[in-house]
Amino acid sequence: MQARVIMLVDLDYFFAQCEERRNPALKDKPVVVGVYSGRTEDSGAVSTANYVARKYGVKSGIPLYLAKKRLEGTEAVFLPVDDEFYEQISDKIMQALRGYADAFEQVGIDEAYLDVTQKVHGSFEAAKALAQKIKDDVKNQLNITFSVGVGPNKLVAKIASDSQKPDGLTIVKPEEVERFLSPLPVNRLIGVGRKTSAKMGELGIKTIGDLARYDVQRLVEIFGKNLGVYFHNAANGVDNEPVQETGEAESISRISTLKENTRDLALILEKTGQLIEDIQKELLQRRISYKQVGIIAIMTDLSVRSRSQTLETPTRDIAVLRKTVRELFEKFLGESELEIRRVGVKISHFVKEEAKQKQLTSFFRNT
Ligand code: DCP
Ligand code: CA
Ligand code: CA
């Protein structure tokens, strides 16, 4: 198998950069974008800040009053989050990026993976030129900068993109992966949070290199099979996750033939119940939620009918799926006279777990 060439694009200080684009006069001032909770004038948290403000120690997550204090005496500008505006800009950029990739996967509002293996014929030199071209195009057309990491898989690309910001371009060739990863602290790996890195610290594991050399059996004993093996692979730069579109194009569906041709809701739901269990398994494995539920009915005259419903919020709750399928079939039976021969269930409009940054912002906003 040919080695893959994967890029991760991460838009620089995204919310604040959008504000700079809307009002170029902000550019050389500290800019802080925050979620104002409304309790007092300054209560709330910083969503992000531009790099001028970061020099003063202002960053995502700190309280707004603290940011104000750190920026006292400067020309700092504080602005409330404007999700809709950022989303519009994000959509345009993502649309542009998609055109450069063989396969594309957006992750959250400001990140995307591009599999460019075919486009660059497997060459990391060509990938570097392509990354530079994409940066120039997006800068010229949309006036937004980003940092990009290029590596043989998603894991390496992501860590590479984080290593030079803003406006960075970091290439890690397959033969450079070990040297690149090994000196970095373990918490740079996805899934190694504060608790885990403390626990690893007690075991003498400080760097990714330490983790890579640690006995995998011991890791499995300590962290369980799944995590232990994951940590071992990740530390060694091994990651086989494909770059996969999570948008509307994708769906999961199951269809099956009924025991007999029927219009009996109970019989239909018995069959769809099995299909739903099956779909749920795949859903959990792929760690996605969905926003649309559909039913398919193949009638005794072999005509195919379908109905769908969009949910208010993405879910992966099996009870919601059962309820929606039931409602759709109830309605469908009221509208059609024929007997049904085969039934199907389909879910689509997927949202990945990682796409939660934006939801986090909305959450803060509503508290
Ligand atoms: N965000 C947020 N609250 C957080 C973290 C992030 O609201 N605690 C929002 C604001 C960010 C956007 O998500 O602009 C993207 O997050 P990043 O972590 O990519 O950070 P930035 O893009 O702001 O900065 P960087 O240049 O470091 O990527
Ligand atoms: Ca990001
Ligand atoms: Ca970013």
Short mmCIF file of N, CA and C in Angstrom, two decimals, residues 106-266:
data_model
loop_
_atom_site.label_atom_id
_atom_site.label_comp_id
_atom_site.label_asym_id
_atom_site.label_seq_id
_atom_site.Cartn_x
_atom_site.Cartn_y
_atom_site.Cartn_z
N GLN A 106 -14.17 17.67 7.67
CA GLN A 106 -14.17 18.83 8.56
C GLN A 106 -14.32 18.37 10.00
N VAL A 107 -13.56 18.98 10.89
CA VAL A 107 -13.62 18.63 12.31
C VAL A 107 -13.82 19.92 13.08
N GLY A 108 -15.02 20.15 13.58
CA GLY A 108 -15.27 21.41 14.28
C GLY A 108 -15.32 22.57 13.31
N ILE A 109 -15.39 23.78 13.88
CA ILE A 109 -15.61 24.95 13.01
C ILE A 109 -14.34 25.38 12.30
N ASP A 110 -13.16 25.05 12.84
CA ASP A 110 -11.95 25.67 12.27
C ASP A 110 -10.86 24.68 11.86
N GLU A 111 -11.23 23.40 11.69
CA GLU A 111 -10.21 22.41 11.32
C GLU A 111 -10.72 21.47 10.24
N ALA A 112 -9.82 21.00 9.42
CA ALA A 112 -10.20 19.98 8.43
C ALA A 112 -9.00 19.13 8.05
N TYR A 113 -9.26 17.86 7.83
CA TYR A 113 -8.25 16.96 7.29
C TYR A 113 -8.43 16.84 5.79
N LEU A 114 -7.31 16.86 5.07
CA LEU A 114 -7.32 16.65 3.63
C LEU A 114 -6.42 15.46 3.32
N ASP A 115 -6.97 14.44 2.69
CA ASP A 115 -6.13 13.38 2.17
C ASP A 115 -5.75 13.81 0.75
N VAL A 116 -4.45 14.06 0.53
CA VAL A 116 -4.01 14.56 -0.78
C VAL A 116 -3.07 13.57 -1.48
N THR A 117 -3.09 12.33 -1.01
CA THR A 117 -2.15 11.31 -1.52
C THR A 117 -2.11 11.25 -3.05
N GLN A 118 -3.29 11.14 -3.66
CA GLN A 118 -3.34 11.04 -5.12
C GLN A 118 -2.89 12.35 -5.77
N LYS A 119 -3.39 13.44 -5.22
CA LYS A 119 -3.10 14.76 -5.78
C LYS A 119 -1.60 15.02 -5.88
N VAL A 120 -0.83 14.52 -4.91
CA VAL A 120 0.61 14.80 -4.90
C VAL A 120 1.41 13.55 -5.26
N HIS A 121 0.72 12.52 -5.73
CA HIS A 121 1.38 11.26 -6.11
C HIS A 121 2.28 10.74 -5.01
N GLY A 122 1.82 10.90 -3.78
CA GLY A 122 2.56 10.35 -2.65
C GLY A 122 3.81 11.11 -2.26
N SER A 123 4.06 12.26 -2.89
CA SER A 123 5.31 12.99 -2.62
C SER A 123 5.12 14.08 -1.56
N PHE A 124 5.95 14.03 -0.51
CA PHE A 124 5.86 15.05 0.53
C PHE A 124 6.41 16.39 0.05
N GLU A 125 7.33 16.36 -0.92
CA GLU A 125 7.83 17.61 -1.51
C GLU A 125 6.68 18.32 -2.22
N ALA A 126 5.96 17.54 -3.03
CA ALA A 126 4.82 18.12 -3.75
C ALA A 126 3.75 18.59 -2.77
N ALA A 127 3.61 17.86 -1.65
CA ALA A 127 2.61 18.24 -0.64
C ALA A 127 2.95 19.59 -0.02
N LYS A 128 4.25 19.82 0.15
CA LYS A 128 4.67 21.10 0.73
C LYS A 128 4.29 22.24 -0.21
N ALA A 129 4.55 22.05 -1.49
CA ALA A 129 4.19 23.08 -2.48
C ALA A 129 2.68 23.27 -2.52
N LEU A 130 1.95 22.16 -2.46
CA LEU A 130 0.49 22.27 -2.48
C LEU A 130 -0.02 23.02 -1.24
N ALA A 131 0.52 22.68 -0.08
CA ALA A 131 0.09 23.35 1.16
C ALA A 131 0.35 24.86 1.05
N GLN A 132 1.50 25.22 0.50
CA GLN A 132 1.82 26.65 0.36
C GLN A 132 0.85 27.32 -0.61
N LYS A 133 0.51 26.60 -1.67
CA LYS A 133 -0.43 27.16 -2.64
C LYS A 133 -1.82 27.36 -2.01
N ILE A 134 -2.25 26.38 -1.23
CA ILE A 134 -3.57 26.52 -0.58
C ILE A 134 -3.56 27.71 0.38
N LYS A 135 -2.47 27.84 1.13
CA LYS A 135 -2.36 28.98 2.06
C LYS A 135 -2.45 30.30 1.30
N ASP A 136 -1.73 30.39 0.19
CA ASP A 136 -1.74 31.63 -0.59
C ASP A 136 -3.13 31.90 -1.17
N ASP A 137 -3.75 30.86 -1.71
CA ASP A 137 -5.08 31.03 -2.31
C ASP A 137 -6.10 31.50 -1.27
N VAL A 138 -6.10 30.85 -0.11
CA VAL A 138 -7.09 31.20 0.91
C VAL A 138 -6.82 32.61 1.45
N LYS A 139 -5.56 32.95 1.55
CA LYS A 139 -5.19 34.30 2.01
C LYS A 139 -5.66 35.35 0.99
N ASN A 140 -5.41 35.08 -0.28
CA ASN A 140 -5.79 36.04 -1.32
C ASN A 140 -7.30 36.15 -1.50
N GLN A 141 -7.97 34.99 -1.47
CA GLN A 141 -9.39 35.01 -1.79
C GLN A 141 -10.27 35.30 -0.59
N LEU A 142 -9.87 34.84 0.58
CA LEU A 142 -10.75 34.96 1.74
C LEU A 142 -10.10 35.72 2.89
N ASN A 143 -8.83 36.07 2.71
CA ASN A 143 -8.12 36.88 3.70
C ASN A 143 -8.06 36.24 5.09
N ILE A 144 -7.82 34.95 5.11
CA ILE A 144 -7.71 34.23 6.39
C ILE A 144 -6.42 33.40 6.35
N THR A 145 -5.69 33.41 7.46
CA THR A 145 -4.49 32.58 7.53
C THR A 145 -4.76 31.33 8.37
N PHE A 146 -3.98 30.30 8.09
CA PHE A 146 -4.11 29.08 8.90
C PHE A 146 -2.77 28.40 9.05
N SER A 147 -2.72 27.45 9.95
CA SER A 147 -1.52 26.64 10.12
C SER A 147 -1.82 25.24 9.61
N VAL A 148 -0.82 24.65 8.98
CA VAL A 148 -1.07 23.35 8.38
C VAL A 148 0.04 22.37 8.76
N GLY A 149 -0.36 21.17 9.05
CA GLY A 149 0.59 20.10 9.31
C GLY A 149 0.41 19.03 8.25
N VAL A 150 1.51 18.47 7.78
CA VAL A 150 1.45 17.41 6.78
C VAL A 150 2.19 16.20 7.32
N GLY A 151 1.54 15.05 7.26
CA GLY A 151 2.17 13.84 7.79
C GLY A 151 1.60 12.61 7.11
N PRO A 152 2.08 11.42 7.50
CA PRO A 152 1.61 10.18 6.89
C PRO A 152 0.25 9.71 7.42
N ASN A 153 -0.29 10.40 8.44
CA ASN A 153 -1.61 10.05 8.95
C ASN A 153 -2.20 11.25 9.70
N LYS A 154 -3.44 11.10 10.19
CA LYS A 154 -4.13 12.20 10.84
C LYS A 154 -3.44 12.61 12.13
N LEU A 155 -3.01 11.63 12.87
CA LEU A 155 -2.39 11.90 14.17
C LEU A 155 -1.15 12.79 14.02
N VAL A 156 -0.27 12.41 13.11
CA VAL A 156 0.96 13.18 12.92
C VAL A 156 0.65 14.55 12.31
N ALA A 157 -0.29 14.60 11.37
CA ALA A 157 -0.65 15.87 10.74
C ALA A 157 -1.16 16.87 11.77
N LYS A 158 -1.99 16.37 12.69
CA LYS A 158 -2.57 17.24 13.72
C LYS A 158 -1.49 17.80 14.65
N ILE A 159 -0.61 16.95 15.10
CA ILE A 159 0.43 17.41 16.02
C ILE A 159 1.39 18.35 15.28
N ALA A 160 1.65 18.05 14.01
CA ALA A 160 2.52 18.92 13.20
C ALA A 160 1.90 20.31 13.08
N SER A 161 0.59 20.37 12.86
CA SER A 161 -0.05 21.68 12.66
C SER A 161 0.02 22.51 13.94
N ASP A 162 0.02 21.86 15.08
CA ASP A 162 0.09 22.57 16.35
C ASP A 162 1.50 23.08 16.66
N SER A 163 2.50 22.56 15.95
CA SER A 163 3.87 22.84 16.37
C SER A 163 4.39 24.18 15.86
N GLN A 164 3.75 24.77 14.85
CA GLN A 164 4.13 26.11 14.41
C GLN A 164 2.88 26.90 14.12
N LYS A 165 2.65 27.94 14.91
CA LYS A 165 1.46 28.77 14.77
C LYS A 165 1.85 30.21 15.06
N PRO A 166 1.21 31.22 14.53
CA PRO A 166 0.23 31.13 13.45
C PRO A 166 0.92 31.08 12.09
N ASP A 167 0.12 30.86 11.07
CA ASP A 167 0.57 30.88 9.67
C ASP A 167 1.70 29.87 9.42
N GLY A 168 1.65 28.75 10.16
CA GLY A 168 2.74 27.77 10.06
C GLY A 168 2.53 26.75 8.94
N LEU A 169 3.64 26.12 8.58
CA LEU A 169 3.60 25.02 7.60
C LEU A 169 4.65 24.01 8.04
N THR A 170 4.19 22.88 8.54
CA THR A 170 5.11 21.89 9.11
C THR A 170 4.93 20.55 8.41
N ILE A 171 6.02 20.07 7.85
CA ILE A 171 5.98 18.79 7.14
C ILE A 171 6.71 17.74 7.96
N VAL A 172 6.08 16.61 8.17
CA VAL A 172 6.75 15.50 8.84
C VAL A 172 6.67 14.28 7.93
N LYS A 173 7.81 13.95 7.32
CA LYS A 173 7.84 12.79 6.41
C LYS A 173 7.82 11.51 7.23
N PRO A 174 7.42 10.40 6.61
CA PRO A 174 7.32 9.14 7.35
C PRO A 174 8.61 8.81 8.12
N GLU A 175 9.76 9.05 7.48
CA GLU A 175 11.02 8.69 8.15
C GLU A 175 11.38 9.67 9.27
N GLU A 176 10.63 10.79 9.37
CA GLU A 176 10.93 11.77 10.41
C GLU A 176 10.00 11.67 11.61
N VAL A 177 9.00 10.78 11.52
CA VAL A 177 7.95 10.74 12.53
C VAL A 177 8.53 10.49 13.93
N GLU A 178 9.39 9.51 14.04
CA GLU A 178 9.91 9.15 15.36
C GLU A 178 10.67 10.32 15.99
N ARG A 179 11.54 10.94 15.20
CA ARG A 179 12.34 12.04 15.72
C ARG A 179 11.46 13.24 16.08
N PHE A 180 10.38 13.42 15.30
CA PHE A 180 9.47 14.54 15.54
C PHE A 180 8.66 14.33 16.83
N LEU A 181 8.11 13.14 17.00
CA LEU A 181 7.21 12.91 18.13
C LEU A 181 7.94 12.73 19.46
N SER A 182 9.09 12.04 19.42
CA SER A 182 9.61 11.50 20.68
C SER A 182 9.93 12.56 21.75
N PRO A 183 10.42 13.76 21.41
CA PRO A 183 10.69 14.72 22.50
C PRO A 183 9.45 15.43 23.05
N LEU A 184 8.29 15.30 22.39
CA LEU A 184 7.11 16.06 22.81
C LEU A 184 6.49 15.48 24.07
N PRO A 185 5.89 16.34 24.91
CA PRO A 185 5.22 15.84 26.12
C PRO A 185 4.01 14.95 25.75
N VAL A 186 3.73 13.94 26.58
CA VAL A 186 2.66 12.98 26.25
C VAL A 186 1.30 13.64 26.06
N ASN A 187 1.08 14.78 26.73
CA ASN A 187 -0.26 15.37 26.63
C ASN A 187 -0.55 15.98 25.25
N ARG A 188 0.41 15.92 24.35
CA ARG A 188 0.14 16.37 22.98
C ARG A 188 -0.66 15.33 22.21
N LEU A 189 -0.75 14.11 22.74
CA LEU A 189 -1.55 13.08 22.09
C LEU A 189 -3.02 13.26 22.47
N ILE A 190 -3.90 13.11 21.50
CA ILE A 190 -5.33 13.17 21.78
C ILE A 190 -5.67 12.03 22.75
N GLY A 191 -6.42 12.35 23.78
CA GLY A 191 -6.81 11.32 24.74
C GLY A 191 -5.93 11.29 25.98
N VAL A 192 -4.83 12.04 25.96
CA VAL A 192 -4.00 12.13 27.17
C VAL A 192 -4.27 13.49 27.82
N GLY A 193 -5.19 13.48 28.75
CA GLY A 193 -5.57 14.71 29.45
C GLY A 193 -4.73 14.87 30.71
N ARG A 194 -5.21 15.72 31.60
CA ARG A 194 -4.45 16.02 32.81
C ARG A 194 -4.25 14.79 33.69
N LYS A 195 -5.35 14.06 33.91
CA LYS A 195 -5.29 12.88 34.79
C LYS A 195 -4.34 11.83 34.24
N THR A 196 -4.55 11.51 32.95
CA THR A 196 -3.73 10.46 32.33
C THR A 196 -2.27 10.85 32.31
N SER A 197 -1.98 12.11 31.99
CA SER A 197 -0.57 12.48 31.90
C SER A 197 0.06 12.47 33.30
N ALA A 198 -0.73 12.77 34.35
CA ALA A 198 -0.21 12.68 35.72
C ALA A 198 0.13 11.22 36.05
N LYS A 199 -0.79 10.34 35.67
CA LYS A 199 -0.58 8.91 35.93
C LYS A 199 0.64 8.41 35.18
N MET A 200 0.78 8.84 33.93
CA MET A 200 1.94 8.43 33.15
C MET A 200 3.23 8.98 33.77
N GLY A 201 3.13 10.21 34.27
CA GLY A 201 4.29 10.83 34.94
C GLY A 201 4.79 9.96 36.08
N GLU A 202 3.84 9.42 36.87
CA GLU A 202 4.23 8.55 37.99
C GLU A 202 4.96 7.30 37.51
N LEU A 203 4.64 6.88 36.28
CA LEU A 203 5.30 5.69 35.73
C LEU A 203 6.63 6.05 35.06
N GLY A 204 6.98 7.34 35.13
CA GLY A 204 8.23 7.78 34.50
C GLY A 204 8.07 8.09 33.02
N ILE A 205 6.81 8.17 32.58
CA ILE A 205 6.56 8.47 31.16
C ILE A 205 6.26 9.96 31.03
N LYS A 206 7.23 10.71 30.51
CA LYS A 206 7.03 12.15 30.36
C LYS A 206 6.83 12.52 28.88
N THR A 207 7.61 11.92 28.02
CA THR A 207 7.55 12.29 26.61
C THR A 207 6.86 11.19 25.80
N ILE A 208 6.51 11.54 24.58
CA ILE A 208 5.91 10.57 23.68
C ILE A 208 6.90 9.43 23.42
N GLY A 209 8.18 9.78 23.37
CA GLY A 209 9.22 8.75 23.20
C GLY A 209 9.22 7.76 24.37
N ASP A 210 9.09 8.29 25.60
CA ASP A 210 9.02 7.40 26.77
C ASP A 210 7.86 6.42 26.62
N LEU A 211 6.71 6.97 26.17
CA LEU A 211 5.52 6.15 26.02
C LEU A 211 5.71 5.10 24.92
N ALA A 212 6.37 5.51 23.84
CA ALA A 212 6.58 4.60 22.71
C ALA A 212 7.43 3.39 23.14
N ARG A 213 8.38 3.65 24.05
CA ARG A 213 9.28 2.58 24.48
C ARG A 213 8.70 1.75 25.62
N TYR A 214 7.64 2.22 26.24
CA TYR A 214 7.08 1.53 27.40
C TYR A 214 6.43 0.22 26.97
N ASP A 215 6.56 -0.77 27.81
CA ASP A 215 6.04 -2.10 27.48
C ASP A 215 4.52 -2.05 27.24
N VAL A 216 4.10 -2.52 26.09
CA VAL A 216 2.69 -2.40 25.72
C VAL A 216 1.80 -3.26 26.62
N GLN A 217 2.32 -4.41 27.04
CA GLN A 217 1.56 -5.27 27.96
C GLN A 217 1.23 -4.53 29.25
N ARG A 218 2.24 -3.81 29.77
CA ARG A 218 2.05 -3.04 31.00
C ARG A 218 0.99 -1.94 30.77
N LEU A 219 1.07 -1.30 29.63
CA LEU A 219 0.09 -0.25 29.32
C LEU A 219 -1.32 -0.83 29.33
N VAL A 220 -1.47 -2.02 28.75
CA VAL A 220 -2.78 -2.67 28.70
C VAL A 220 -3.25 -2.99 30.11
N GLU A 221 -2.33 -3.47 30.97
CA GLU A 221 -2.70 -3.77 32.36
C GLU A 221 -3.18 -2.52 33.07
N ILE A 222 -2.51 -1.40 32.81
CA ILE A 222 -2.81 -0.17 33.55
C ILE A 222 -4.03 0.56 32.99
N PHE A 223 -4.12 0.65 31.67
CA PHE A 223 -5.17 1.49 31.07
C PHE A 223 -6.28 0.69 30.39
N GLY A 224 -6.19 -0.63 30.42
CA GLY A 224 -7.19 -1.44 29.72
C GLY A 224 -6.74 -1.68 28.28
N LYS A 225 -7.39 -2.65 27.66
CA LYS A 225 -6.94 -3.10 26.33
C LYS A 225 -7.01 -1.99 25.28
N ASN A 226 -8.20 -1.38 25.14
CA ASN A 226 -8.37 -0.39 24.08
C ASN A 226 -7.42 0.79 24.21
N LEU A 227 -7.44 1.40 25.40
CA LEU A 227 -6.61 2.59 25.61
C LEU A 227 -5.12 2.25 25.56
N GLY A 228 -4.77 1.13 26.20
CA GLY A 228 -3.36 0.74 26.25
C GLY A 228 -2.77 0.57 24.86
N VAL A 229 -3.51 -0.14 24.01
CA VAL A 229 -3.05 -0.35 22.64
C VAL A 229 -3.04 0.97 21.87
N TYR A 230 -4.10 1.77 22.10
CA TYR A 230 -4.15 3.07 21.42
C TYR A 230 -2.93 3.93 21.79
N PHE A 231 -2.62 4.02 23.09
CA PHE A 231 -1.49 4.85 23.52
C PHE A 231 -0.19 4.36 22.88
N HIS A 232 -0.03 3.04 22.85
CA HIS A 232 1.19 2.46 22.27
C HIS A 232 1.30 2.84 20.79
N ASN A 233 0.24 2.64 20.05
CA ASN A 233 0.25 2.97 18.62
C ASN A 233 0.46 4.46 18.39
N ALA A 234 -0.31 5.27 19.12
CA ALA A 234 -0.23 6.72 18.92
C ALA A 234 1.19 7.21 19.18
N ALA A 235 1.79 6.75 20.26
CA ALA A 235 3.15 7.20 20.61
C ALA A 235 4.15 6.80 19.53
N ASN A 236 3.86 5.71 18.84
CA ASN A 236 4.73 5.28 17.75
C ASN A 236 4.33 5.89 16.40
N GLY A 237 3.40 6.82 16.44
CA GLY A 237 3.00 7.53 15.23
C GLY A 237 2.16 6.67 14.29
N VAL A 238 1.54 5.62 14.84
CA VAL A 238 0.73 4.72 14.01
C VAL A 238 -0.74 5.11 14.12
N ASP A 239 -1.38 5.36 13.00
CA ASP A 239 -2.79 5.75 12.99
C ASP A 239 -3.34 5.44 11.61
N ASN A 240 -4.33 4.56 11.55
CA ASN A 240 -4.87 4.16 10.26
C ASN A 240 -6.24 4.76 9.95
N GLU A 241 -6.69 5.70 10.79
CA GLU A 241 -8.01 6.29 10.57
C GLU A 241 -8.09 6.96 9.20
N PRO A 242 -9.11 6.63 8.43
CA PRO A 242 -9.24 7.28 7.13
C PRO A 242 -9.76 8.71 7.26
N VAL A 243 -9.44 9.53 6.27
CA VAL A 243 -10.05 10.85 6.16
C VAL A 243 -11.40 10.64 5.50
N GLN A 244 -12.46 11.02 6.20
CA GLN A 244 -13.79 10.63 5.77
C GLN A 244 -14.76 11.78 5.89
N GLU A 245 -15.43 12.04 4.82
CA GLU A 245 -16.45 13.08 4.82
C GLU A 245 -17.51 12.75 5.88
N THR A 246 -17.87 13.72 6.71
CA THR A 246 -18.91 13.45 7.71
C THR A 246 -20.16 14.24 7.40
N GLY A 247 -20.24 14.77 6.21
CA GLY A 247 -21.36 15.64 5.86
C GLY A 247 -22.60 14.90 5.43
N GLU A 248 -23.36 15.54 4.57
CA GLU A 248 -24.67 15.01 4.21
C GLU A 248 -24.59 13.80 3.30
N ALA A 249 -23.47 13.66 2.60
CA ALA A 249 -23.36 12.58 1.63
C ALA A 249 -23.46 11.21 2.30
N GLU A 250 -23.09 11.18 3.58
CA GLU A 250 -22.99 9.88 4.23
C GLU A 250 -24.29 9.47 4.92
N SER A 251 -24.51 8.19 4.93
CA SER A 251 -25.65 7.69 5.68
C SER A 251 -25.38 6.25 6.08
N ILE A 252 -26.13 5.78 7.06
CA ILE A 252 -26.11 4.36 7.39
C ILE A 252 -27.53 3.86 7.22
N SER A 253 -27.71 2.78 6.48
CA SER A 253 -29.07 2.26 6.33
C SER A 253 -29.08 0.74 6.36
N ARG A 254 -30.22 0.20 6.73
CA ARG A 254 -30.42 -1.25 6.74
C ARG A 254 -31.82 -1.52 6.17
N ILE A 255 -31.90 -2.54 5.34
CA ILE A 255 -33.20 -2.92 4.77
C ILE A 255 -33.40 -4.42 4.96
N SER A 256 -34.64 -4.81 5.19
CA SER A 256 -34.88 -6.24 5.37
C SER A 256 -36.31 -6.59 4.92
N THR A 257 -36.49 -7.87 4.54
CA THR A 257 -37.80 -8.32 4.06
C THR A 257 -38.67 -8.76 5.23
N LEU A 258 -39.92 -8.35 5.21
CA LEU A 258 -40.87 -8.73 6.27
C LEU A 258 -41.25 -10.21 6.13
N LYS A 259 -41.69 -10.79 7.24
CA LYS A 259 -42.10 -12.20 7.21
C LYS A 259 -43.23 -12.42 6.21
N GLU A 260 -44.12 -11.43 6.16
CA GLU A 260 -45.21 -11.49 5.19
C GLU A 260 -45.54 -10.06 4.75
N ASN A 261 -46.14 -9.92 3.61
CA ASN A 261 -46.59 -8.60 3.18
C ASN A 261 -47.63 -8.11 4.18
N THR A 262 -47.49 -6.85 4.59
CA THR A 262 -48.37 -6.42 5.67
C THR A 262 -48.55 -4.91 5.72
N ARG A 263 -49.59 -4.49 6.48
CA ARG A 263 -49.77 -3.09 6.84
C ARG A 263 -49.87 -2.98 8.37
N ASP A 264 -49.47 -4.06 9.04
CA ASP A 264 -49.57 -4.12 10.50
C ASP A 264 -48.37 -3.44 11.15
N LEU A 265 -48.65 -2.35 11.88
CA LEU A 265 -47.57 -1.55 12.47
C LEU A 265 -46.68 -2.38 13.39
N ALA A 266 -47.31 -3.27 14.19
CA ALA A 266 -46.53 -4.06 15.14
C ALA A 266 -45.51 -4.95 14.42
#
